[in-house]
Coordinates of C-alpha atoms in Angstrom, one line a residue:
X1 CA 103.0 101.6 119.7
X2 CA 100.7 104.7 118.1
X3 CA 99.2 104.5 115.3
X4 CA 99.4 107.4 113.2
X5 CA 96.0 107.7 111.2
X6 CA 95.0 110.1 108.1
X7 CA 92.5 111.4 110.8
X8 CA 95.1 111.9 113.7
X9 CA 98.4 112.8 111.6
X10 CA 97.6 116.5 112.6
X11 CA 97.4 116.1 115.8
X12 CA 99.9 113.6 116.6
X13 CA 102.8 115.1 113.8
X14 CA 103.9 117.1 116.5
X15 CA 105.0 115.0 119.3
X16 CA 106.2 112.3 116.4
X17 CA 108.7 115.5 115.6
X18 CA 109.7 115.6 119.1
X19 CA 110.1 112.1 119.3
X20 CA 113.0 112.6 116.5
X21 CA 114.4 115.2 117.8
X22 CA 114.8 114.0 121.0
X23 CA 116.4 110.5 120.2
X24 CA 119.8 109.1 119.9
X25 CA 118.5 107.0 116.9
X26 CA 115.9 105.9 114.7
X27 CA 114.8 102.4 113.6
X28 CA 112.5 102.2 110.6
X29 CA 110.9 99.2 108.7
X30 CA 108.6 99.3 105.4
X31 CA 105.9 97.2 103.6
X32 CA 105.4 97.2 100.6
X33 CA 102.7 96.1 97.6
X34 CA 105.4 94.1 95.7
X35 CA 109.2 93.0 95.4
X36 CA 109.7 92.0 92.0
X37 CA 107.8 93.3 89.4
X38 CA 109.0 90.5 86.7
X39 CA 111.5 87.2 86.5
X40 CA 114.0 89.8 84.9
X41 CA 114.5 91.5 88.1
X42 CA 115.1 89.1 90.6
X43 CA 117.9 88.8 92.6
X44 CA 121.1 86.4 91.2
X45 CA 124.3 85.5 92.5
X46 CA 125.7 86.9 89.2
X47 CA 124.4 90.5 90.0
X48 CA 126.9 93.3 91.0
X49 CA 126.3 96.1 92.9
X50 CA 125.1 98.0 89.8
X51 CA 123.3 95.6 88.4
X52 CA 121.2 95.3 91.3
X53 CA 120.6 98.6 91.9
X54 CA 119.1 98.4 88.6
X55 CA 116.9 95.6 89.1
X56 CA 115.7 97.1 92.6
X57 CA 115.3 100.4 90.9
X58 CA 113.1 98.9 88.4
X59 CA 110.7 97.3 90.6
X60 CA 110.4 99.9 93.0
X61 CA 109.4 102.8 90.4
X62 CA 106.5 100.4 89.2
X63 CA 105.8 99.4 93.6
X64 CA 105.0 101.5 96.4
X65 CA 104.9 101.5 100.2
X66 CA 101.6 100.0 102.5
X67 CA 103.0 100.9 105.9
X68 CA 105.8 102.5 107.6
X69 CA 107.6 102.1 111.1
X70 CA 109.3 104.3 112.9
X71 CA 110.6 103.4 116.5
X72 CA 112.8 106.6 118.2
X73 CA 115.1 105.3 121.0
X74 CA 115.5 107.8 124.0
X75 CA 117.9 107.5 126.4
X76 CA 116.4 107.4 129.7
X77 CA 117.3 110.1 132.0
X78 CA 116.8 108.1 135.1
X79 CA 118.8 104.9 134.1
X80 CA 121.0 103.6 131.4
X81 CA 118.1 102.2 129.0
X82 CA 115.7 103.5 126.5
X83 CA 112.5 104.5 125.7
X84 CA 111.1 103.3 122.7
X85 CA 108.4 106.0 120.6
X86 CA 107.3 103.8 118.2
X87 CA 105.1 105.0 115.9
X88 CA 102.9 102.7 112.5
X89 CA 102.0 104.7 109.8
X90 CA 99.3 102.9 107.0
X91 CA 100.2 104.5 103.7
X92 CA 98.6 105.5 100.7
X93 CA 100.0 107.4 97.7
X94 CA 98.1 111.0 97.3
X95 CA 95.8 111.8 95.0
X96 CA 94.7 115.1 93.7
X97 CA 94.2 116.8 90.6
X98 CA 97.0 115.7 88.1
X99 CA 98.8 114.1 90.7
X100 CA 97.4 110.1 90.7
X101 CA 100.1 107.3 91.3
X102 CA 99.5 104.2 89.4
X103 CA 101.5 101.0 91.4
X104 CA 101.8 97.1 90.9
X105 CA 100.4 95.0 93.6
X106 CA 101.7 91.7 93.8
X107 CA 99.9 88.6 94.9
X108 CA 102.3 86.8 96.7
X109 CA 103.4 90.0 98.9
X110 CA 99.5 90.6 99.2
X111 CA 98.8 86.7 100.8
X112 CA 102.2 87.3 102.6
X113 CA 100.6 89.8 105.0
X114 CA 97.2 88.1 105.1
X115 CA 99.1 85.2 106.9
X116 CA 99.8 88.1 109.5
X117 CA 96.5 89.7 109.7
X118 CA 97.6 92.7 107.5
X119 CA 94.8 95.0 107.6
X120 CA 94.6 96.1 103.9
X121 CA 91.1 98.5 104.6
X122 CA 93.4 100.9 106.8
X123 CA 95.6 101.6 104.4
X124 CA 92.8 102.6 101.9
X125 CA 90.7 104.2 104.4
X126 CA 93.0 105.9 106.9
X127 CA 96.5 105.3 104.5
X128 CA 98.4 108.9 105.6
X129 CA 99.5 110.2 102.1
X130 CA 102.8 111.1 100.5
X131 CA 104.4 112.5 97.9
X132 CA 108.0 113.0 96.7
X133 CA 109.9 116.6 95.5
X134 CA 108.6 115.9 92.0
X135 CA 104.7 115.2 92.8
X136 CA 105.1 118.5 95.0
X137 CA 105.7 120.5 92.5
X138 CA 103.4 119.1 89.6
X139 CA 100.6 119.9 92.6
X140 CA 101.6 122.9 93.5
X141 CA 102.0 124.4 89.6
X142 CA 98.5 123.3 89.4
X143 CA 96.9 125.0 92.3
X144 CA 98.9 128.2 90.7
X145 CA 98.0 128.5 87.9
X146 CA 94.0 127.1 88.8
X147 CA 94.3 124.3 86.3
X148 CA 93.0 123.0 89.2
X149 CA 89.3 124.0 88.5
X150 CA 89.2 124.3 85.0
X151 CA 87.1 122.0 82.7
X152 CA 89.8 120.1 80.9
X153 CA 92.0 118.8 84.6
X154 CA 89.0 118.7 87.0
X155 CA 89.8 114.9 88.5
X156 CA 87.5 115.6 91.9
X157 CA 84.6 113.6 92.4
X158 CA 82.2 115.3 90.2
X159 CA 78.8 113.4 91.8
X160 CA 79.8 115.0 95.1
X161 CA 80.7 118.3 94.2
X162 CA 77.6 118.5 92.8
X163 CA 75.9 117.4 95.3
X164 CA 76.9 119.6 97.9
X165 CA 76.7 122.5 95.3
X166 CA 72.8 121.7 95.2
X167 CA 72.1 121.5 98.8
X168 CA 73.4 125.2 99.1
X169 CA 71.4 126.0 95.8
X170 CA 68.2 124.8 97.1
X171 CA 69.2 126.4 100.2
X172 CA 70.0 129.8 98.4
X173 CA 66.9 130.3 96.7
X174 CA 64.4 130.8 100.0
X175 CA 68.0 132.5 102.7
X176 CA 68.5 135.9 102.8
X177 CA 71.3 137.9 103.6
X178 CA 73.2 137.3 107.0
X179 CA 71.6 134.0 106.9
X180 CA 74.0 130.8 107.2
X181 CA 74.1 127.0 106.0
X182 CA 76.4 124.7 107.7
X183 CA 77.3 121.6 105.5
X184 CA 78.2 118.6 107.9
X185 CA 81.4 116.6 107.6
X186 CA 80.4 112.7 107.5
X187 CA 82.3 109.6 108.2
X188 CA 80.4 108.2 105.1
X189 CA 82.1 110.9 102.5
X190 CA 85.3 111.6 104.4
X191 CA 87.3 110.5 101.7
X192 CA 85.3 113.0 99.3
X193 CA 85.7 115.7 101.5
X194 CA 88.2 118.5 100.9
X195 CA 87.4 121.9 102.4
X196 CA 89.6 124.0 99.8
X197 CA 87.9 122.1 96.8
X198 CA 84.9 122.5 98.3
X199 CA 84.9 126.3 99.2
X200 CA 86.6 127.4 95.9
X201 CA 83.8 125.5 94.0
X202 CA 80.8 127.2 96.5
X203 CA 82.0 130.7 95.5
X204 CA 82.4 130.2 92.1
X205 CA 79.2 129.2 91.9
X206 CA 77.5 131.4 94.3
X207 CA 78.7 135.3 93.3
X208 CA 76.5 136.2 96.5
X209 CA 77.6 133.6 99.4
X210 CA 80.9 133.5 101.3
X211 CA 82.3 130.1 103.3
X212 CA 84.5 129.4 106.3
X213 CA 85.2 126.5 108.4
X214 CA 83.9 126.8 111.8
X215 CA 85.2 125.0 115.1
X216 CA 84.0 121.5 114.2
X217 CA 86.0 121.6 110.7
X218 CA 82.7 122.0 108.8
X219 CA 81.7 124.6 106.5
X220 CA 79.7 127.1 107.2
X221 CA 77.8 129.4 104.3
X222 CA 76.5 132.1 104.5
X223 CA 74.4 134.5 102.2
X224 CA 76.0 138.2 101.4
X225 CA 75.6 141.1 99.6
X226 CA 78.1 141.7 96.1
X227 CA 79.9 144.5 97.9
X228 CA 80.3 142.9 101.2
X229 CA 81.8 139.5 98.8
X230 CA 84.4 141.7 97.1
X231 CA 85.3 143.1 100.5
X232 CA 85.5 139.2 102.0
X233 CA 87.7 138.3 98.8
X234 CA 89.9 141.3 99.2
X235 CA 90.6 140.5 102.9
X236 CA 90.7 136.6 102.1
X237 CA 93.6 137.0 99.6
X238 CA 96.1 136.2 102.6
X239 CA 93.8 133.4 104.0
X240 CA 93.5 131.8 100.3
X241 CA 97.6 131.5 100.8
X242 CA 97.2 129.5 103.8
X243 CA 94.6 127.1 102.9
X244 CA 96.5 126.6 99.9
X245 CA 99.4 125.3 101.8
X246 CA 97.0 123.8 104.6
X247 CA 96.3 121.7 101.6
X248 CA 100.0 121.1 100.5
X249 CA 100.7 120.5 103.7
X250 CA 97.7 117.8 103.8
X251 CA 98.6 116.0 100.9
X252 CA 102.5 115.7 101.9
X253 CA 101.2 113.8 104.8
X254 CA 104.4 111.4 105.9
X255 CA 106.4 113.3 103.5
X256 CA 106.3 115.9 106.3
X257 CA 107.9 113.0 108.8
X258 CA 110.6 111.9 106.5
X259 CA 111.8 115.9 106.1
X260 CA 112.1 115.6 110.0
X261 CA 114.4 112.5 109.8
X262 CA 116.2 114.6 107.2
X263 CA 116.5 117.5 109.0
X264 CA 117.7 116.2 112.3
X265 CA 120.6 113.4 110.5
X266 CA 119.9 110.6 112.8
X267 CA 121.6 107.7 113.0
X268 CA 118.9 105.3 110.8
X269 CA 119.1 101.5 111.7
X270 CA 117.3 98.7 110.3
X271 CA 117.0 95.4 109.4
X272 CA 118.1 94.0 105.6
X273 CA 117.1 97.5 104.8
X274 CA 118.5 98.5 101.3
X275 CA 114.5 98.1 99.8
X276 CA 113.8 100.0 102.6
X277 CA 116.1 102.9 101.8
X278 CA 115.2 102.6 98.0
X279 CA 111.6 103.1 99.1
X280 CA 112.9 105.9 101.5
X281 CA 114.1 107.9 98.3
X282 CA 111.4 107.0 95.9
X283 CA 108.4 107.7 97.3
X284 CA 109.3 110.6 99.1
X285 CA 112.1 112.4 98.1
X286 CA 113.2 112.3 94.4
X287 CA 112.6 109.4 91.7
X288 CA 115.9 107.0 92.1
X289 CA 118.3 108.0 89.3
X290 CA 119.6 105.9 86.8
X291 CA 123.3 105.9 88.4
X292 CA 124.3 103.9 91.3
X293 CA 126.8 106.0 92.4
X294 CA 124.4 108.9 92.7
X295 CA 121.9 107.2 94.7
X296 CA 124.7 106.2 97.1
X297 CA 126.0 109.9 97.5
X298 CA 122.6 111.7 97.4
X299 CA 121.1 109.1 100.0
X300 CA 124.2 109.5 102.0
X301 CA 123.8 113.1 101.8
X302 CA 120.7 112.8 103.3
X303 CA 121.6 110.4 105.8
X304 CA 125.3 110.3 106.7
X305 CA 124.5 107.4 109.4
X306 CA 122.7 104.4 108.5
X307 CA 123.4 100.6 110.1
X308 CA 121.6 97.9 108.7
X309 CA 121.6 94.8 112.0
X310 CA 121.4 91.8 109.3
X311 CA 124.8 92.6 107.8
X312 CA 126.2 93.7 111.7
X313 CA 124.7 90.2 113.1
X314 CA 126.7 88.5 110.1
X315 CA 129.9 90.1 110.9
X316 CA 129.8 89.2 114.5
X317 CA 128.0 85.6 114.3
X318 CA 130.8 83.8 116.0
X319 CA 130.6 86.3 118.7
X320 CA 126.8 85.6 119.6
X321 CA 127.2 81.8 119.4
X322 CA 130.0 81.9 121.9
X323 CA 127.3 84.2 124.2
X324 CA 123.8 82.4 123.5
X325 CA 124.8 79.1 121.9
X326 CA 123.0 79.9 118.9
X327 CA 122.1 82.6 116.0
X328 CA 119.7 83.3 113.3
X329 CA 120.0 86.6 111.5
X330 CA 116.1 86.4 110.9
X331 CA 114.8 89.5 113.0
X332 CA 112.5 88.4 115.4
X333 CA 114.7 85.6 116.4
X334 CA 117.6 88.0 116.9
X335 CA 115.3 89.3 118.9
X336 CA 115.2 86.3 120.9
X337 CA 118.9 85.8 121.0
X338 CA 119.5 89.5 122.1
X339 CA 116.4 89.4 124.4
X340 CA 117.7 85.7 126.4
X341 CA 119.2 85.8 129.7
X342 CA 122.3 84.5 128.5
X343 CA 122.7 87.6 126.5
X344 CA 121.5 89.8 129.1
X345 CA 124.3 88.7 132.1
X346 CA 126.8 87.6 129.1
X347 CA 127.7 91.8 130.1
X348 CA 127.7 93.9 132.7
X349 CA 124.8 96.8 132.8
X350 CA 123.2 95.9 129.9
X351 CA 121.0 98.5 128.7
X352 CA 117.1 98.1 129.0
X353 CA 114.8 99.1 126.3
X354 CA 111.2 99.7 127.7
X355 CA 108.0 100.9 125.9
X356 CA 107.7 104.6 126.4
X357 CA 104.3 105.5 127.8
X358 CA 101.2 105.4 125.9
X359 CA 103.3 103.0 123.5
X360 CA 103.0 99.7 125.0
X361 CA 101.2 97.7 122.7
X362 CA 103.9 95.8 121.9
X363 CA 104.4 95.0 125.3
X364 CA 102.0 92.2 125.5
X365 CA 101.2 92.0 122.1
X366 CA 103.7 90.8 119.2
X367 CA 103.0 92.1 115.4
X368 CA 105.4 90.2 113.2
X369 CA 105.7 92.1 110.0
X370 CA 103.8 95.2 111.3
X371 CA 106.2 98.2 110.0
X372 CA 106.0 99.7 113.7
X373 CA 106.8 96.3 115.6
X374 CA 109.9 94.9 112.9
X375 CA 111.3 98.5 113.6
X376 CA 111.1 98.6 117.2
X377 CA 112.4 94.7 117.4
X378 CA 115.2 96.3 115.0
X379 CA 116.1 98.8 117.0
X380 CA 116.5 97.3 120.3
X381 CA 118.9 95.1 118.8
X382 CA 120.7 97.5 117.6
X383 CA 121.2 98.7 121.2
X384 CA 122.0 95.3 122.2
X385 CA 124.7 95.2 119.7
X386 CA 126.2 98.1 120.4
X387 CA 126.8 97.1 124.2
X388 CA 127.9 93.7 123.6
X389 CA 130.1 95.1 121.0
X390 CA 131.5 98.4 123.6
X391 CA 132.6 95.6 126.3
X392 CA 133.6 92.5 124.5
X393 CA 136.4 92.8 126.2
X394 CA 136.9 92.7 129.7
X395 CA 139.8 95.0 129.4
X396 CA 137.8 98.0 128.0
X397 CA 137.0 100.5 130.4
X398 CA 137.9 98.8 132.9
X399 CA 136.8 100.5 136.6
X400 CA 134.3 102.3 135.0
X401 CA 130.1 101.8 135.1
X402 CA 129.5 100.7 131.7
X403 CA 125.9 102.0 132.8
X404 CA 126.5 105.6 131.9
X405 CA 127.4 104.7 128.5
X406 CA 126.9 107.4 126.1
X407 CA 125.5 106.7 123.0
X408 CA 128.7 108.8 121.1
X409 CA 131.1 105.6 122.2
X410 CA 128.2 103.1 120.8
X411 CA 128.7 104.9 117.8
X412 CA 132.1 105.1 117.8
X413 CA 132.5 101.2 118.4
X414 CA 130.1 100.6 115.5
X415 CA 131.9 102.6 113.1
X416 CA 133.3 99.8 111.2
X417 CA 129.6 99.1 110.0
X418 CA 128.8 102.4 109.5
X419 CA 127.0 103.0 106.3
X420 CA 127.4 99.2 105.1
X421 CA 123.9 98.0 104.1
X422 CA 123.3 94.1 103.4
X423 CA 122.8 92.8 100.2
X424 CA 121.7 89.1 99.3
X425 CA 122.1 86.5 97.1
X426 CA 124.7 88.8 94.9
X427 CA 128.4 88.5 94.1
X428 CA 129.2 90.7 97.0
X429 CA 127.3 90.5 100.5
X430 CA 127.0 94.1 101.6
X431 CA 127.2 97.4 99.8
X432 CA 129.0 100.7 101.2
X433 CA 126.9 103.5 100.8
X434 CA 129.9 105.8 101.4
X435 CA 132.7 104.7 99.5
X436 CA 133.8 102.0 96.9
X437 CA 131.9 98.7 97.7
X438 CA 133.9 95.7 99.1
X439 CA 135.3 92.7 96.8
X440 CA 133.5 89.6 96.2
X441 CA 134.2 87.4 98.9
X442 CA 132.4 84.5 97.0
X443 CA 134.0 81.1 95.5
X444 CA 134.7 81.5 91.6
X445 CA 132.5 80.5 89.2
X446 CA 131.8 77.1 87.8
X447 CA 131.9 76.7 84.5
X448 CA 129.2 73.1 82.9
X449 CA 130.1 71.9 79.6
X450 CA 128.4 68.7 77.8
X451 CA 130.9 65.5 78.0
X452 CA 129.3 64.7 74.4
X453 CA 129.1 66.4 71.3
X454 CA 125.7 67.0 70.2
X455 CA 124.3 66.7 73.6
X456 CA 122.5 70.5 75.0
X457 CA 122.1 71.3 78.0
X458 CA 118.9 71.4 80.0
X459 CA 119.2 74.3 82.1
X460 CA 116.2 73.7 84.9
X461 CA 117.5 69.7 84.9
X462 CA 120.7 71.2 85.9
X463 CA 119.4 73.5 88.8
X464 CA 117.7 70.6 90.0
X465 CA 121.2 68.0 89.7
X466 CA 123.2 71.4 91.7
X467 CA 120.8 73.1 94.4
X468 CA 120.7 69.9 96.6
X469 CA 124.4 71.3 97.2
X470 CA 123.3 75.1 98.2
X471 CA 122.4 78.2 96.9
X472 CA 123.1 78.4 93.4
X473 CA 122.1 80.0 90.4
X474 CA 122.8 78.9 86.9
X475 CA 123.1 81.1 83.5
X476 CA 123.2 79.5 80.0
X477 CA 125.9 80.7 77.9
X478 CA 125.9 78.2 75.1
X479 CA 123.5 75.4 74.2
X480 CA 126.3 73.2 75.7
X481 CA 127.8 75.4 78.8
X482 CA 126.4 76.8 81.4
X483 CA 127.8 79.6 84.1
X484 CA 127.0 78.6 87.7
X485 CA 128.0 81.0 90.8
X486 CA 127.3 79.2 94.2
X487 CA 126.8 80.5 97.2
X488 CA 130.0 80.0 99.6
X489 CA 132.8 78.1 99.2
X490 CA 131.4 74.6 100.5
X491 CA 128.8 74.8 98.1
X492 CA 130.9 75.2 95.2
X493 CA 133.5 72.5 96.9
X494 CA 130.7 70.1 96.7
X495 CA 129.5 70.5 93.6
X496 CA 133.3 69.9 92.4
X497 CA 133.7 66.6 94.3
X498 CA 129.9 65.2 93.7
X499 CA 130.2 66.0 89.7
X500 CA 134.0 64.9 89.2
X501 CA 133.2 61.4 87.2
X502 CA 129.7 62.4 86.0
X503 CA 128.5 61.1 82.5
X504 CA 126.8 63.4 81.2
X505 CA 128.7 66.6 82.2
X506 CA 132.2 68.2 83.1
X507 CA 132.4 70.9 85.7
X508 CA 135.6 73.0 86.3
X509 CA 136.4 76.3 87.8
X510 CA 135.8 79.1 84.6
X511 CA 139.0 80.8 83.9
X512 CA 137.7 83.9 81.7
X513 CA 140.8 84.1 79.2
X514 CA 140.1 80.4 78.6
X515 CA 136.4 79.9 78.8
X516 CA 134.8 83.2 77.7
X517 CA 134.1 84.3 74.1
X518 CA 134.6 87.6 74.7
X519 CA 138.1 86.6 75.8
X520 CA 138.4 84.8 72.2
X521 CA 137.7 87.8 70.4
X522 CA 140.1 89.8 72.2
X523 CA 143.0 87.4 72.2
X524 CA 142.0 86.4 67.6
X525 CA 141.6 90.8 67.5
X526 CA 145.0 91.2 69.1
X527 CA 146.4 88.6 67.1
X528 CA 145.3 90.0 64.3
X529 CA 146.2 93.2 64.7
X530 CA 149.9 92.4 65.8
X531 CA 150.5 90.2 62.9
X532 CA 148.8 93.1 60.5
X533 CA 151.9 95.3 62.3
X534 CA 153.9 92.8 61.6
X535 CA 153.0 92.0 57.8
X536 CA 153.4 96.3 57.6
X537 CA 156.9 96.6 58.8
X538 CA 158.3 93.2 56.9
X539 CA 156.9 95.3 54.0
X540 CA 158.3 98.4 54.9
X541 CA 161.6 96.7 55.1
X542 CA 161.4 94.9 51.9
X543 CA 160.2 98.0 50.1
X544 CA 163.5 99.7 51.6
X545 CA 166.0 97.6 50.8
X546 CA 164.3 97.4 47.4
X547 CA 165.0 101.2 46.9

């Protein structure tokens, strides 16, 4: 693994390109400061596809990301396995001049990560920035039009600019011309430190200095004469274009990484990942829109290959029980399962994932719930998958060295789960990012009604008389009846047999045209209405013959 630092980004961006270009795929984990932002958005079994991308959309506007992992898989040259390029990025939302995110943090995701040693300072020290299409252009209006630097939208740190500002003034008074002051980059006020804010504010200042950044990225000023200033300014016009976008360029930070991923269209893979994605789009492209249907076509757009292993190790459970004996979808122990001997002879030639070099960290050292490891356990799943999947069957290919697989017939074997991103505790268990989602495969609802008259139901009393049964969830729609969706068909079998004779409360299957009010009203309104048709035409019959 590499970590990729505010202080190394520069100099490591380009070989993270490379890295992108160069693979087959790309596995990618996030962390982030929060889930749920409030009860009203957390997930139910009663939620459709829509009505979760609402919820998620919700929470995630009001959240942002803490770390990101990005493992690119190589194909080795010299064998049939990969190198992993995995690559942990500490985040931190940008911040300059009117651009200043405000996000939730939530406790319970915060003392989540402390159980794994999350190291929170990173992220505020070293965090690599973002920002997304819509922050970009806020900045970059700014710096154009100087708003920047005027009185009313200064949001720099005014103690430091003023500080540096006096050490040149108290230098200026006794310098003369040619002479030069070099003000010294610190780790202390690295943070603070911004060499276009600085220089613009130095010259404005100073009519008879002019700055540069020397070899060591400090800033070097030195004292001029008025004509030889309006001859540096008139030359400098140019330069003030690219420190301008040196700047930009600064701020976009990972933003930079994810238009490479864009760019290049590689397959994405990860793990339970539809957060992940939402984050993905968010916080560095656009703000999600309000419509489901355009976040599934823009995202798709952007990414016209994305396979999420939690829904692909659902589809194919039976198939890894058969192999190892037993299955989890929980990543790090498909890991395991993927990662077991009986998995690896279960096929001939199974591919090899190693640790390209000057990545090996995770070699000896595991990282649960560190972006870079989860993505790199992710994605050497993935691989497994695809060659347990290519040559299930004995039959296939047979004669030839499954060795030399290419990664085009991985693909193709995987095409059923193309684009098909898992979705939990919902009425349907995966979404399909580029078509119409699947039907709910879940057991009807239950419908709870009071056995007595007067009685009310006591809605938490009830989750506590179902859940020993499985997941359920449990909505209130009168003070005597209650909706309950379980979650599989067992579950809601049990709950049928165990509440058949109970005292205190019926439970049946709900039948909508019999059990919903809304149904009521429809069925009274078209009864209505049809017998107001037919009072009308016994009138207009009566009114005939009378004539």
């Amino acid at each position: 693994m590499c970590e990729v630092l505010r202080s190394s980004f520069e100099a490591l961006f380009p070989s993270i390109e490379k890295a992108i270009k160069q693979a087959d795929f790309v596995a990618i984990d996030t962390e982030f400061t929060g889930l749920v932002t409030d009860g009203q958005n957390r997930p139910s079994l009663f939620d459709t596809s829509e009505e979760r991308y609402r919820k998620l959309r919700n929470s995630v506007t009001h959240l942002s990301v803490r770390q990101f992992g990005l493992s690119a898989f190589i194909k080795d040259k010299n064998s049939s396995g990969y190198e992993a390029h995995t690559y942990n990025f500490p985040l931190i939302p940008a911040s300059f001049g009117p651009v200043d995110s405000c996000y939730i943090v939530q406790a319970s995701s915060t003392e989540f990560l402390c159980r794994f040693n999350f190291d929170f300072n990173k992220c505020a020290y070293e965090g690599v920035p973002f920002l997304n299409d819509v922050q970009e252009r806020l900045l970059c209006q700014s710096i154009d039009s100087g708003a920047l630097f005027s009185g009313l939208e200064r949001q720099f740190d005014e103690s430091f600019i003023q500080s540096v500002c006096s050490t040149v003034a108290q230098w200026y008074v006794s310098s003369t011309v040619g002479q030069t002051l070099t003000l010294h980059k610190t780790h202390a006020d690295a943070k603070l430190w911004n060499d276009f804010v600085i220089q613009t504010e130095v010259r404005k200042r100073f009519p008879e200095v002019w700055t540069m950044t020397d070899s060591f990225q400090n800033i070097a000023v030195m004292k001029v004469t008025p004509e030889r200033r309006s001859e540096l300014e008139e030359k400098a016009k140019v330069d003030r274009e690219e420190e301008q976008e040196k700047l930009k360029q600064s701020l976009l930070g990972f933003t930079r990484v994810f238009r490479v991923l864009r760019e290049y269209q590689k397959p994405l893979v990860g793990h339970n990942m539809l957060m992940d994605l939402l984050f993905l789009y968010d916080k560095f492209f656009q703000p999600l829109p309000a419509d489901y249907n355009t976040f599934k076509r823009n995202l798709h757009d952007l990414f016209p290959r994305i396979y999420d292993t939690k829904h692909i190790s659902f589809s194919m459970r039976k198939m890894l029980e058969a192999i190892t004996g037993t299955f989890s979808t929980n990543l790090v122990q498909l890991y395991r399962i993927l990662d077991s001997e009986r998995a690896t002879i279960s096929t001939r030639f199974m591919p090899k994932v190693t640790h390209a070099k000057g990545f090996e960290r995770y070699k000896s050292q595991d990282a649960p719930h560190e972006a870079g490891f989860d993505a790199f356990l992710c994605g050497y799943a993935f691989v497994r998958i695809c060659h347990l999947l290519r040559f299930r069957d004995s039959t296939l290919d047979r004669g030839r060295a499954s060795s030399a697989c290419p990664f085009n017939m991985y693909l193709a074997t995987m095409a059923p789960f193309c684009n098909r991103i898992n979705i939990i505790r919902a009425t349907i268990n995966h979404i399909k990012l580029d078509g119409k989602d699947p039907p709910s495969l879940r057991p009807e609802k239950l419908i709870v009604r009071c056995r007595k008259r007067g009685r009310r139901l006591n809605i938490q009393q009830l989750a506590e008389w179902l859940s020993p049964y499985g997941t359920v969830d449990v909505r209130l729609l009168t003070p005597q009846s209650a909706l309950v969706a379980a979650g599989n068909f067992s579950c809601a079998k049990a709950i049928m047999a165990a509440f058949k004779g109970h005292q205190h409360i019926l439970v049946t299957k709900y039948r909508f045209w019999k059990h919903s009010q809304t149904a009521k009203i429809i069925l009274w309104g078209g009864l209505l209405v049809s017998g107001g048709v037919c009072a009308w035409a016994v009138l207009s019959i009566l009114k005939n013959s009378d004539s």
